[in-house]
XYZ file of C-alpha atoms in Angstrom:
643
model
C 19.876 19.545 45.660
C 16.589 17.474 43.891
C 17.328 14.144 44.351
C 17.785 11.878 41.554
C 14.869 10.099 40.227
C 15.789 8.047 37.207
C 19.655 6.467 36.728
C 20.350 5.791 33.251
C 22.442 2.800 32.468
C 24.216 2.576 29.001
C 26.830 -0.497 28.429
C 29.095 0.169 25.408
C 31.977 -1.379 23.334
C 33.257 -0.362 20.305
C 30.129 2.113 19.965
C 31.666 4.609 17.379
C 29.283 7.185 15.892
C 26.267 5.778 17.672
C 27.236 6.645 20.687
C 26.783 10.298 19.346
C 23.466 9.610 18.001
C 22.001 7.977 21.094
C 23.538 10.544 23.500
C 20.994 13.475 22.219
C 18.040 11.227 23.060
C 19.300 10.761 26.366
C 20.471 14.420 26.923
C 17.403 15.736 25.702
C 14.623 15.015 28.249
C 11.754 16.454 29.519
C 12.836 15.600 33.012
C 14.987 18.179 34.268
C 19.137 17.481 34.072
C 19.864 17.351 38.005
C 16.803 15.006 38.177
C 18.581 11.981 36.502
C 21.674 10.773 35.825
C 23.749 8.849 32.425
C 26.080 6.192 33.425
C 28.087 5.104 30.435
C 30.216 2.159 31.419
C 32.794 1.193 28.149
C 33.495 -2.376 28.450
C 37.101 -1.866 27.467
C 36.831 -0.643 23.740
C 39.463 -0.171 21.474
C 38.192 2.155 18.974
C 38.020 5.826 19.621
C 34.476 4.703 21.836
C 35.708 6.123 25.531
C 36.881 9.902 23.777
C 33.640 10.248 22.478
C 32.203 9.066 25.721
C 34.468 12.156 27.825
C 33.629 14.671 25.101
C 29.801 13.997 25.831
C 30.596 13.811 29.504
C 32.403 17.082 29.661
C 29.848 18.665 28.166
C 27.098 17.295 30.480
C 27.087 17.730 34.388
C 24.766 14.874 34.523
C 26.919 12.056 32.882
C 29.503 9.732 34.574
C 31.703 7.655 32.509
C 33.287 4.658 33.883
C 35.366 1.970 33.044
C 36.193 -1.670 33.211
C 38.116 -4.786 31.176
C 36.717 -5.818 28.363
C 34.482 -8.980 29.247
C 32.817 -9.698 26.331
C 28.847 -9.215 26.990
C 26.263 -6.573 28.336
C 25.740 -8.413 31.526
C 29.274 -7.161 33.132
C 28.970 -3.271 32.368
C 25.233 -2.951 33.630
C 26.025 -4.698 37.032
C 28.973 -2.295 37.388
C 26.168 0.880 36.223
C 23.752 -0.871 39.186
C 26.715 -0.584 41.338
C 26.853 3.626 40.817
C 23.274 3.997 40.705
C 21.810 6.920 42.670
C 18.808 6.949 41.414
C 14.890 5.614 42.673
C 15.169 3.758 39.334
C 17.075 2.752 36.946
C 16.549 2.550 33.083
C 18.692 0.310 30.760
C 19.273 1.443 27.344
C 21.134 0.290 24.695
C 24.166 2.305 23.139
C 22.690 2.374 19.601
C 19.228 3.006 21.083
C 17.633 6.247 21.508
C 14.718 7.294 23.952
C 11.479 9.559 23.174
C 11.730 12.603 24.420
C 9.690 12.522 27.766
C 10.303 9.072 28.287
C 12.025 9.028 31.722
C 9.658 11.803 32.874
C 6.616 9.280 32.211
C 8.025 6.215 33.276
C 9.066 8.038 36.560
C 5.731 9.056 37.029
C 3.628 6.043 35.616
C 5.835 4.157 38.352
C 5.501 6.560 41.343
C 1.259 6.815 40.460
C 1.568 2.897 40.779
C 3.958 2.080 43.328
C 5.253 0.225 40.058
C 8.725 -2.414 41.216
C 8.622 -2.945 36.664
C 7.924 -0.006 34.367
C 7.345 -1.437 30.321
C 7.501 1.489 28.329
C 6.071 1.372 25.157
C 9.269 -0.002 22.670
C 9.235 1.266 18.336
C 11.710 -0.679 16.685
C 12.632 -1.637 12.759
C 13.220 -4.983 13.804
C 10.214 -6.994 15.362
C 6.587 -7.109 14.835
C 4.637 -4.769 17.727
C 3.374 -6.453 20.928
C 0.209 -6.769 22.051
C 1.322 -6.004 25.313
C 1.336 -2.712 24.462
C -2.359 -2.320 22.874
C -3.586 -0.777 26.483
C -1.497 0.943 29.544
C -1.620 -0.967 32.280
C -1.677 0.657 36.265
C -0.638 -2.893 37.693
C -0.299 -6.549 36.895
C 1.928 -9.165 38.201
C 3.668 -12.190 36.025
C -0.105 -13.785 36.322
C 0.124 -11.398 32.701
C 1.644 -13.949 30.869
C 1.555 -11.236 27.879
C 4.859 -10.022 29.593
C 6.491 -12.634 28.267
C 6.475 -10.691 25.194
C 8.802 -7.979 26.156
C 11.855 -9.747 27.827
C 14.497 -7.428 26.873
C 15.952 -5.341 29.888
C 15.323 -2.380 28.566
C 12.683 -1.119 31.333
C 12.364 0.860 34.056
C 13.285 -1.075 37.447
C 13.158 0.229 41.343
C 16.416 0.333 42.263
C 15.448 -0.652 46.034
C 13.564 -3.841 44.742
C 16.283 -4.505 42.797
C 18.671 -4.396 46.081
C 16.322 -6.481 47.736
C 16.336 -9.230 45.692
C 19.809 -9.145 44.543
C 19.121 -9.324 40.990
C 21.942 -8.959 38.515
C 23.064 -9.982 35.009
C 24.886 -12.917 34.164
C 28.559 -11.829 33.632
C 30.822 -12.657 30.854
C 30.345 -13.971 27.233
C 26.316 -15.500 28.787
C 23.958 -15.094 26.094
C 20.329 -15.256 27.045
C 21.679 -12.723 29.835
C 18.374 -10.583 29.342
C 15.821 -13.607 29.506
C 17.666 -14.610 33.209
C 17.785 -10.988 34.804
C 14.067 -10.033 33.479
C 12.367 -13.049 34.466
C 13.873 -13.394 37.620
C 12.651 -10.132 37.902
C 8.723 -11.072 37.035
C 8.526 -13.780 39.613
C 9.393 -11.087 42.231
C 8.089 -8.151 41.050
C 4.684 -7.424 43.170
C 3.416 -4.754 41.068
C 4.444 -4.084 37.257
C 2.840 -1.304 35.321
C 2.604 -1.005 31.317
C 2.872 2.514 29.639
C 1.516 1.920 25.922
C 0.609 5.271 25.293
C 3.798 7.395 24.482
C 6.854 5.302 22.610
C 9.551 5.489 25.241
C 11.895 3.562 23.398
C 13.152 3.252 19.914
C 15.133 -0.075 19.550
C 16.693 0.534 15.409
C 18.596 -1.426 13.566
C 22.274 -0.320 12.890
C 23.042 0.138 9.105
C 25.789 -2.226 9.882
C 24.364 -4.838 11.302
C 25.932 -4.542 14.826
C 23.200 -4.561 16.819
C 21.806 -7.922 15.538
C 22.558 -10.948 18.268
C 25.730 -12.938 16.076
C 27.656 -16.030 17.060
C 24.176 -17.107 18.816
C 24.971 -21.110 18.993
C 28.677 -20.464 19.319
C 29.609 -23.036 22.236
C 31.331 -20.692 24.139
C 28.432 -18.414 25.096
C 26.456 -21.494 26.265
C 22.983 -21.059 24.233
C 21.812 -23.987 25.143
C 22.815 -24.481 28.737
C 21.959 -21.014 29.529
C 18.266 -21.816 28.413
C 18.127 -24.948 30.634
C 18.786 -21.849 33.417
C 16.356 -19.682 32.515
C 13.882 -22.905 32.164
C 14.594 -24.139 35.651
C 14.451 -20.390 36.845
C 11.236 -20.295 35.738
C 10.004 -23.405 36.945
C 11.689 -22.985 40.716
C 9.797 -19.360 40.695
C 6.184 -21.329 40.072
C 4.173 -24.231 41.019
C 4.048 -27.485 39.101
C 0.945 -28.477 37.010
C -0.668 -30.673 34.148
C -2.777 -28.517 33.124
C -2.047 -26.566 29.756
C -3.354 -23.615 31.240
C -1.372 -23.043 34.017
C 0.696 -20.389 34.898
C 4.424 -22.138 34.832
C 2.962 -23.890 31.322
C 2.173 -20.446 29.856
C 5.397 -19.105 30.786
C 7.188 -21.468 29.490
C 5.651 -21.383 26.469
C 7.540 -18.438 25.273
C 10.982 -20.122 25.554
C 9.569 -23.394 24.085
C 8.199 -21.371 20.829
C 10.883 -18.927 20.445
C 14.179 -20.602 21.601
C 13.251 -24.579 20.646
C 10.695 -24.599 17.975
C 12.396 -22.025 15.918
C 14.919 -24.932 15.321
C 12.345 -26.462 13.615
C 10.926 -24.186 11.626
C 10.991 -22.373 8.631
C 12.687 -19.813 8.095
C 15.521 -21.194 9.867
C 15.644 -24.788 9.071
C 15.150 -24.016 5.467
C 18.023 -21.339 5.353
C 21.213 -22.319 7.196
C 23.242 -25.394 6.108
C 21.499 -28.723 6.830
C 24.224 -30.007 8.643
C 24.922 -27.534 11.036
C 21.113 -27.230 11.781
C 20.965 -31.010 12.010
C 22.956 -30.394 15.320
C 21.039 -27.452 16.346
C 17.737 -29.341 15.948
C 19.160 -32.517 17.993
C 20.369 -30.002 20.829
C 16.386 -28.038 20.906
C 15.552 -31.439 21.243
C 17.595 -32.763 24.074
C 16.267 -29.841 25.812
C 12.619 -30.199 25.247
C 12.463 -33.999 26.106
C 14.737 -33.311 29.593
C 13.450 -29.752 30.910
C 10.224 -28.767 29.210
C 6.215 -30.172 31.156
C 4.323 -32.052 28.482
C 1.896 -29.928 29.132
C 3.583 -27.421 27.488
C 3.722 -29.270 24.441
C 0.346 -30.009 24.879
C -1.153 -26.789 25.290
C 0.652 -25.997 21.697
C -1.887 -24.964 18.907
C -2.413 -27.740 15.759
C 0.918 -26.684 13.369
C 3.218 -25.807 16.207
C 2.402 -28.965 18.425
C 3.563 -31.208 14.979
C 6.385 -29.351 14.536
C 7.110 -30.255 18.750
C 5.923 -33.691 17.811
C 8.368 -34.191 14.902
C 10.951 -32.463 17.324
C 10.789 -35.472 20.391
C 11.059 -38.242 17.411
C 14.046 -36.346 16.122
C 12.055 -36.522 12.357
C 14.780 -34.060 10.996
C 13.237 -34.504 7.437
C 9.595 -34.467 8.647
C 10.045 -31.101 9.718
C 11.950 -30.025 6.860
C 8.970 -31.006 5.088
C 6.241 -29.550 7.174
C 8.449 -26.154 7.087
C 8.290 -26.073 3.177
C 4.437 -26.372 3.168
C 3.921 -23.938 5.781
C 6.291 -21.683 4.397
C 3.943 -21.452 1.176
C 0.918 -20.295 3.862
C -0.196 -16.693 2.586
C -2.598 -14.335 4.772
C -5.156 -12.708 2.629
C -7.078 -10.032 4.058
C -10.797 -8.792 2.900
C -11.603 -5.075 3.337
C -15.400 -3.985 2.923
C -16.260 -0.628 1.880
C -14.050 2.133 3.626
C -16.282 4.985 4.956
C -16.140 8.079 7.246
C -18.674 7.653 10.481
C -18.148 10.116 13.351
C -14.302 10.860 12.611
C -13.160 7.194 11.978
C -12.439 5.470 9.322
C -14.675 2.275 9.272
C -14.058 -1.138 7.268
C -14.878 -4.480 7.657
C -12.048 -7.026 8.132
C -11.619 -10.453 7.584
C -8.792 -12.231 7.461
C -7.799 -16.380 6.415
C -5.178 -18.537 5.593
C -4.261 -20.006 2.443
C -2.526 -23.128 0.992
C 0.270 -22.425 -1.369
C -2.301 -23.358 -4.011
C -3.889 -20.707 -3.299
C -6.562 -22.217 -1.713
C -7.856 -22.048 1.810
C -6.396 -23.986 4.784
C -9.279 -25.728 6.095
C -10.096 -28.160 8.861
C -11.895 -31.495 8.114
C -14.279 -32.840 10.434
C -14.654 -36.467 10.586
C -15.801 -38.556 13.785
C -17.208 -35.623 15.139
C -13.747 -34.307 15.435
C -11.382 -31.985 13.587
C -8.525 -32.878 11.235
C -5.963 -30.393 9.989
C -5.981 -29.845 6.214
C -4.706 -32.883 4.501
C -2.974 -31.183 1.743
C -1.201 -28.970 4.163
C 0.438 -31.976 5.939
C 0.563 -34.854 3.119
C 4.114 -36.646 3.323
C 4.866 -35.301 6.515
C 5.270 -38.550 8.698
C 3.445 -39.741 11.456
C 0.230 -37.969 9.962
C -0.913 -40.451 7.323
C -4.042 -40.421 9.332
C -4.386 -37.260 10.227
C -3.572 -34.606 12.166
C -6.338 -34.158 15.240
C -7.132 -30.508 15.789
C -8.892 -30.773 19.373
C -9.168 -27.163 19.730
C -9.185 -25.065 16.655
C -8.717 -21.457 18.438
C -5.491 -22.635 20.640
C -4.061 -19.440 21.423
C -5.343 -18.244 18.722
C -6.180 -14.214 17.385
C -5.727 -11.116 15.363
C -5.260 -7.842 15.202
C -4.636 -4.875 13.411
C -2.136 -2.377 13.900
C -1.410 1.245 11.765
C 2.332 2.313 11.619
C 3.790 5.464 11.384
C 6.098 5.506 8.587
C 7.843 8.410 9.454
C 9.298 7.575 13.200
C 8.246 3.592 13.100
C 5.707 3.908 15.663
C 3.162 0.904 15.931
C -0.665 2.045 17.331
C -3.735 0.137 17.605
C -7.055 1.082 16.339
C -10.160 0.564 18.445
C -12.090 -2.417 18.392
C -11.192 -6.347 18.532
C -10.871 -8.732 15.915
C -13.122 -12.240 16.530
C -11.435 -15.583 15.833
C -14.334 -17.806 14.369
C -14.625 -21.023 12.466
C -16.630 -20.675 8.783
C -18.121 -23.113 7.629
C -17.429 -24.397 3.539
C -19.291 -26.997 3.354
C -18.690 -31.042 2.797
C -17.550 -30.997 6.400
C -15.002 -28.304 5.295
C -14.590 -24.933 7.675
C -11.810 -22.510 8.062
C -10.596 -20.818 10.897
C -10.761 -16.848 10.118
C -10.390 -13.521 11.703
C -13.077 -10.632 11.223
C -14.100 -7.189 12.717
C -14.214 -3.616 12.048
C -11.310 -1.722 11.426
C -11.923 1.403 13.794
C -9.082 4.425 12.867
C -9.722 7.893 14.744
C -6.972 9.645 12.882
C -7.639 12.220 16.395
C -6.756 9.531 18.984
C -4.967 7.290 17.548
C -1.306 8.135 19.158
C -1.897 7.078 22.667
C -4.964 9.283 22.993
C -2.985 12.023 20.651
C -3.566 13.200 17.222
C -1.398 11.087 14.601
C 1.578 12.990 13.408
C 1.912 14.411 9.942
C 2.679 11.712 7.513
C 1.627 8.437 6.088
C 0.585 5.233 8.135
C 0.387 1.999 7.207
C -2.422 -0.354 8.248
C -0.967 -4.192 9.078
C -2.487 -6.915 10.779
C -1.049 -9.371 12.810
C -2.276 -12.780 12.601
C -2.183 -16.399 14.360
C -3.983 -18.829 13.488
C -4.045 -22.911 14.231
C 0.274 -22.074 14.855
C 0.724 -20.392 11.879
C 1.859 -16.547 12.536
C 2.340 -13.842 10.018
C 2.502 -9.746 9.549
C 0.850 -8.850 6.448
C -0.233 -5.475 4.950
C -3.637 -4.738 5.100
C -4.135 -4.929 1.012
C -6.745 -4.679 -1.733
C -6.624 -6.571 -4.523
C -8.323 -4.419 -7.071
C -6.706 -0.876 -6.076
C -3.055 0.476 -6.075
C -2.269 4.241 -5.846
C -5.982 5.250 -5.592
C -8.205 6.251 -3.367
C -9.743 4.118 -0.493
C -12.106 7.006 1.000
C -13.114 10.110 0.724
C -10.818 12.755 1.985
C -11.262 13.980 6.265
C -10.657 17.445 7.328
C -9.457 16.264 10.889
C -8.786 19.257 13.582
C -7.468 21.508 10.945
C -5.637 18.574 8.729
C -7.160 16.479 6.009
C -6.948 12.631 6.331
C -6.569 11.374 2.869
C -7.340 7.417 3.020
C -5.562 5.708 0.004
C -4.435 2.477 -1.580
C 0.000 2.531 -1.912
C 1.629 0.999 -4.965
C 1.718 -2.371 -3.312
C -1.723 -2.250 -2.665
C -1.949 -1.175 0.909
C -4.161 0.809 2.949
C -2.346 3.695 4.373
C -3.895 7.207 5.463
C -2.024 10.469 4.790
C -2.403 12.778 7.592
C -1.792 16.646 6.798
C -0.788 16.123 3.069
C 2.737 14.230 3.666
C 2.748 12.542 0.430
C -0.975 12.495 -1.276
C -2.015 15.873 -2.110
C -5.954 17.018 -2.007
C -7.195 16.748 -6.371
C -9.338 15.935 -8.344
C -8.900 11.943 -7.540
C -9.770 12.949 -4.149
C -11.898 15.278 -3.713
C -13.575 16.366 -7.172
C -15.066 19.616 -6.981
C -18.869 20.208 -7.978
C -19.511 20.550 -11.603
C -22.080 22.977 -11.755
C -22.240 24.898 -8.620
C -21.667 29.074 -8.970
C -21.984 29.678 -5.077
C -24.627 32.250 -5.628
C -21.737 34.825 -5.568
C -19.924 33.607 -1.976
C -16.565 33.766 -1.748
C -16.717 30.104 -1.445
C -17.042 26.999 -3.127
C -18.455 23.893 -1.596
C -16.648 20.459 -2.510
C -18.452 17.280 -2.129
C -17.024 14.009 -1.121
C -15.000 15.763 1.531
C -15.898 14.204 5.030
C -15.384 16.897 8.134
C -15.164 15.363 11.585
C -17.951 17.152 13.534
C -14.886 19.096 15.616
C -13.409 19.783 12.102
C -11.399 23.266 12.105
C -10.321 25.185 8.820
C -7.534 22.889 6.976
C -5.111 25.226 5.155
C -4.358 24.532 1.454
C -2.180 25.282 -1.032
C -3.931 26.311 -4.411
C -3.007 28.473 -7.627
C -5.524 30.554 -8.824
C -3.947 31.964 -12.492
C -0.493 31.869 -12.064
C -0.434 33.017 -8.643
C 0.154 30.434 -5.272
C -1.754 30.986 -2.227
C -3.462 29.687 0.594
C -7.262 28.849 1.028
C -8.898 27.163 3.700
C -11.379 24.632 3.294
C -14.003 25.019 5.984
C -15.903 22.217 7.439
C -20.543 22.458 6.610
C -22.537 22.231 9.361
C -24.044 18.842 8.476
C -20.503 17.338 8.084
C -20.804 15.936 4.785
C -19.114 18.502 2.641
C -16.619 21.501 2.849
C -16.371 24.550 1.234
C -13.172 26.119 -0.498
C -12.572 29.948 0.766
C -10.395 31.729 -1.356
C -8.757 35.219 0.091
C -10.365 38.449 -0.714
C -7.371 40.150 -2.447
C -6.160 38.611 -5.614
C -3.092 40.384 -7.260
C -4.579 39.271 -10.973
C -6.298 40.981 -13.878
C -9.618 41.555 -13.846
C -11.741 38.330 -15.157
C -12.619 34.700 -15.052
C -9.367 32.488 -13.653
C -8.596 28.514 -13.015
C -8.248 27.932 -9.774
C -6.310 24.531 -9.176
C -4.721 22.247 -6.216
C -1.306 20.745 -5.840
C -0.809 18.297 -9.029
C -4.247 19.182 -10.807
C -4.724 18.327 -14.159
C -7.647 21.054 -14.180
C -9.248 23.819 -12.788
C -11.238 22.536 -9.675
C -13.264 26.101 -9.478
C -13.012 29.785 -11.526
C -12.178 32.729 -9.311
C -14.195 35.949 -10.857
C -12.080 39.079 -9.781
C -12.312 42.313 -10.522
C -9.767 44.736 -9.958
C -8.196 42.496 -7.760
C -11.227 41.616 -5.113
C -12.740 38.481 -5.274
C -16.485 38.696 -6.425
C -17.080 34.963 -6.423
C -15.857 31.541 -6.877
C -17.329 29.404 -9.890
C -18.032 25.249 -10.152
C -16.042 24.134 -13.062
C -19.043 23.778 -15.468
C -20.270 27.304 -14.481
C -20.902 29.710 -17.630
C -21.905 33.169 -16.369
C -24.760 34.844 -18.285
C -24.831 38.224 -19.859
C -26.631 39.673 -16.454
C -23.976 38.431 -14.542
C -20.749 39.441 -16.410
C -22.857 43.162 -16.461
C -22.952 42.587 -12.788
C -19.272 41.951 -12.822
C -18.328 44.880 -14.845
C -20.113 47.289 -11.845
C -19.399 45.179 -8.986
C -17.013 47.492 -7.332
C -19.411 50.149 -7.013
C -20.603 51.031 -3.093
C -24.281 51.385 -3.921
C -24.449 48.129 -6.448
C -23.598 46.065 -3.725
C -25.563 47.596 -1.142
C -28.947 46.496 -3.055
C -27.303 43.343 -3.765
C -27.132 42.648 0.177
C -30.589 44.354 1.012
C -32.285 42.055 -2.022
C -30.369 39.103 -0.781
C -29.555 38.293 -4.451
């Protein structure tokens, strides 16, 4: 009997139909059935949730279904799952979540290779920007990562034994904030935790109806606030004291203080939910700040987000209503150079700024050899009638770019970094800015793996001086054209383009965009010298490029070509089969959505002679040519006199 490797740990209540759609995911592995285990544990639902739970269960030799009173959060049902655990680890997933395909098979391993206590799988989700944290697999790390911080759901892969040993569980009943407690706990002990970014082991969607977003979040009875004092204190029991910005407790903390306190403060909260109600929700963030939080994590805060903290501890209500409508108005505008094929990638360069609402750029102001935060950004905003000091201007600052599947929501990241600089404007005027090289090998893209068919969307992630956005990579000139030339990619053509909206997106394997005359016009005036073949120009080939199949109609009849990749890479050539069922002449040969002919076919008695440019007007020689083409001996000389 193989032992089990991997126990899978699903709390529901009042799950419905997607309990049916996450149960495939988790039936469906690459790891073999009697190698793991599904524990479903129904937190006492009273919808038709625990029938659909047996049905799956009686259908599955592998999946236990147990039981308990309804108590109102997570934390309850996964404790009681930990409690009928077999397994070397355990996985927690969500009941309206669904897992890749070989997901447990590559945690297991990435863990076993690494003596791993925490697995992070890569996570895909429709409802947060990618991580970082996922850019690069990781063999081992400890919470000295502060990037982990990041990923604080529970939905990883723990050892069950290191689990035992430190007795970690989940806060029980109605606890909100039970996921922050159990995985943090579980960072200061972990001695080894290992990152898998290259295969998407988890898909965290959001429910059509809403059900899976957190609700009731500052309802009194689930404690919001006192629960963050715990994990605070957790956090700062688990790691040593200091002043300075940089160390390790202040950088931890630093996610709670941005996420849970200064969202309180900030737009788009403050601006959207009714002032008096977030009048008492800003009040309570700031109770908690002045009583549990270092000032050196306040001080360690870049420029915007360490006046919102400032505005916080004088409980300025109206200041930061005031700051949040300016910064709200901040717009990312991104600066793509000329998009080119070199060596398989696609290559731009990048740059990336902030502006105003004006529409100008956010600048810093040096004066007394030191910098001041743009004036018109923070005018009327109390306390900074003489300025805002910007002591360091790249304060956990940087940028990135990230291409997403459309199709299955995937985020990747191209090669190459983006650099944070300061440039200069003049009058004692700079701006803080982003810039690189965009870097896409549409061949390795995927975690080392080819990109799947479909379109994907290039983004970039950006913060700057505290201000944070996700903006499409864009172009202001171009919507719905082309960006590049066309790729033929292992067998698939890349087609780089410009969406409606203006964003740079690449179509792998024809998904949408289809290969014409927009993309790939054909040469006007070439007649092949009587090959079977036409070369097209402006079609890059990868220098592993195989044949791409295409779809083309020569006449009225539909069939397939290939387009074959030159030897020098900077062109391909259109094959057409040898057999044509058409009359004998002169035919338009067109791709998908052509407005014309691309090439002529010349057939005679339905063999191919030779394949025309466009322009191409055969002589009288050549049409007498034609005429005997199909005779044995005629093309004998025409091979030994090499035409």
């Amino acid at each position: 009997m193989p032992r089990v490797k991997v126990s899978v740990i699903v709390p529901v209540y009042n799950t419905g139909k997607y309990v049916d759609e996450c149960a495939p995911s988790l039936l469906g592995q690459s790891l073999p059935a009697d190698e793991y285990e599904v524990i479903y544990v129904d937190d006492g639902s009273t919808d038709d949730t625990l029938s659909r739970l047996e049905k799956i269960a009686a259908g599955a030799p592998n999946v236990q279904v147990h039981t308990q009173p309804n108590s109102g959060w997570p934390g309850a049902p996964r404790n009681l799952g930990m409690k009928h655990a077999k397994g070397e680890y355990i996985q927690f997933v969500d009941h309206d979540d669904t897992l890749g395909p070989e997901a447990l098979e590559r945690l297991y391993e990435h863990a076993k290779r690494n003596d791993a206590d925490i697995v992070l799988g890569k996570m895909s989700s429709t409802m947060v920007r990618p991580r970082r944290l996922f850019r690069h697999t990781v063999d081992a790390c400890t919470i000295e990562n502060d990037e982990l911080t990041q990923s604080m759901s529970p939905h990883k892969m723990f050892r069950r034994a290191f689990i035992e040993e430190h007795g970690l569980r989940f806060p029980e009943g109605p606890w909100i904030l039970e996921d922050l407690a159990f995985v943090s706990a579980a960072y200061l002990k972990a001695e080894r935790i290992s990152i898998l970014a290259d295969y998407p082991v988890y898909y965290w969607m959001k429910r059509d109806d809403g059900g899976n977003n957190t609700q009731h979040r500052f309802n009194p009875r689930h404690g919001f606030w006192p629960n963050t004092r715990t994990v605070v204190r957790q956090i700062k029991d688990g790691t040593p004291a200091s002043d300075d910005i940089d160390a390790l407790q202040n950088r931890l903390l630093h996610r709670l203080y941005h996420v849970e306190i200064l969202s309180r403060t900030r737009e788009p909260e403050i601006l959207r939910e009714d002032p008096a109600e977030q009048r008492q929700r800003f009040e309570a963030a700031r109770e908690v700040a002045v009583e549990e939080f270092p000032a050196a994590v306040r001080e360690g805060l870049p420029a915007v987000s360490r006046l919102r903290a400032e505005l916080l501890e004088r409980g300025d209500f109206d200041g930061a209503v005031t700051l949040a409508e300016r910064v709200r108005e901040v717009k990312v505008r991104t600066e793509v150079g000329e998009l080119r094929w070199e060596d398989g990638l696609l290559v731009a360069d990048v740059t990336l700024d902030l502006l105003r609402g004006d529409g100008e750029p956010l600048v810093l102001v040096e004066r007394d050899g030191k910098q001041w935060l743009d004036p018109e950004l923070i005018a009327g905003v109390p306390g900074t009638e003489d300025g805002w000091e910007v002591p360091d201007p790249f304060r956990r600052a940087y940028a990135e770019l990230v291409v997403k599947d459309r199709d299955r929501e995937d985020w990747w990241y191209p090669e190459g970094d983006l650099e944070v600089r300061l440039r200069p404007l003049g009058d004692g005027r700079s701006q803080v800015i982003a810039s690189g090289q965009l870097r896409l090998d549409p061949e390795k893209l995927a975690g080392g793996r080819p990109l799947e068919r479909g379109v994907h969307d290039v983004w970039a992630y950006v913060q700057l001086l505290g201000v944070d956005r996700m903006v499409r990579v864009t172009s202001d000139s171009s919507t719905g054209t082309p960006a590049a030339a066309p790729a033929l990619t292992e067998g698939r053509l890349a087609l780089p383009y410009w969406t409606i909206k203006g964003q740079l997106a690449l179509d792998v394997d024809q998904r949408l965009r289809k290969l014409g005359p927009d993309t790939a016009p054909a040469a006007a005036r070439n007649t092949a010298r009587g090959r079977r073949s036409l070369p097209l120009p402006y079609i890059v080939t990868t220098p592993t490029a195989a044949p791409a199949r295409v779809k083309v109609t020569v006449a009225t009849l539909s069939v397939q070509a290939d387009l074959l990749p030159t030897p020098e890479g900077s062109t391909a050539y259109l094959r057409l089969p040898t057999r044509l069922e058409l009359p004998s002449g002169r035919h338009p040969v067109s791709l998908p959505k052509t407005a014309g002919p691309i090439a002529y076919a010349v057939v005679r008695n339905g063999t191919l002679l030779r394949v025309e440019g466009p322009a191409y007007e055969a002589g009288a020689g050549r049409r007498l040519l034609d005429t005997v083409a199909d005779n044995r001996q005629v093309r004998r000389a025409r091979r030994l006199l090499g035409r």
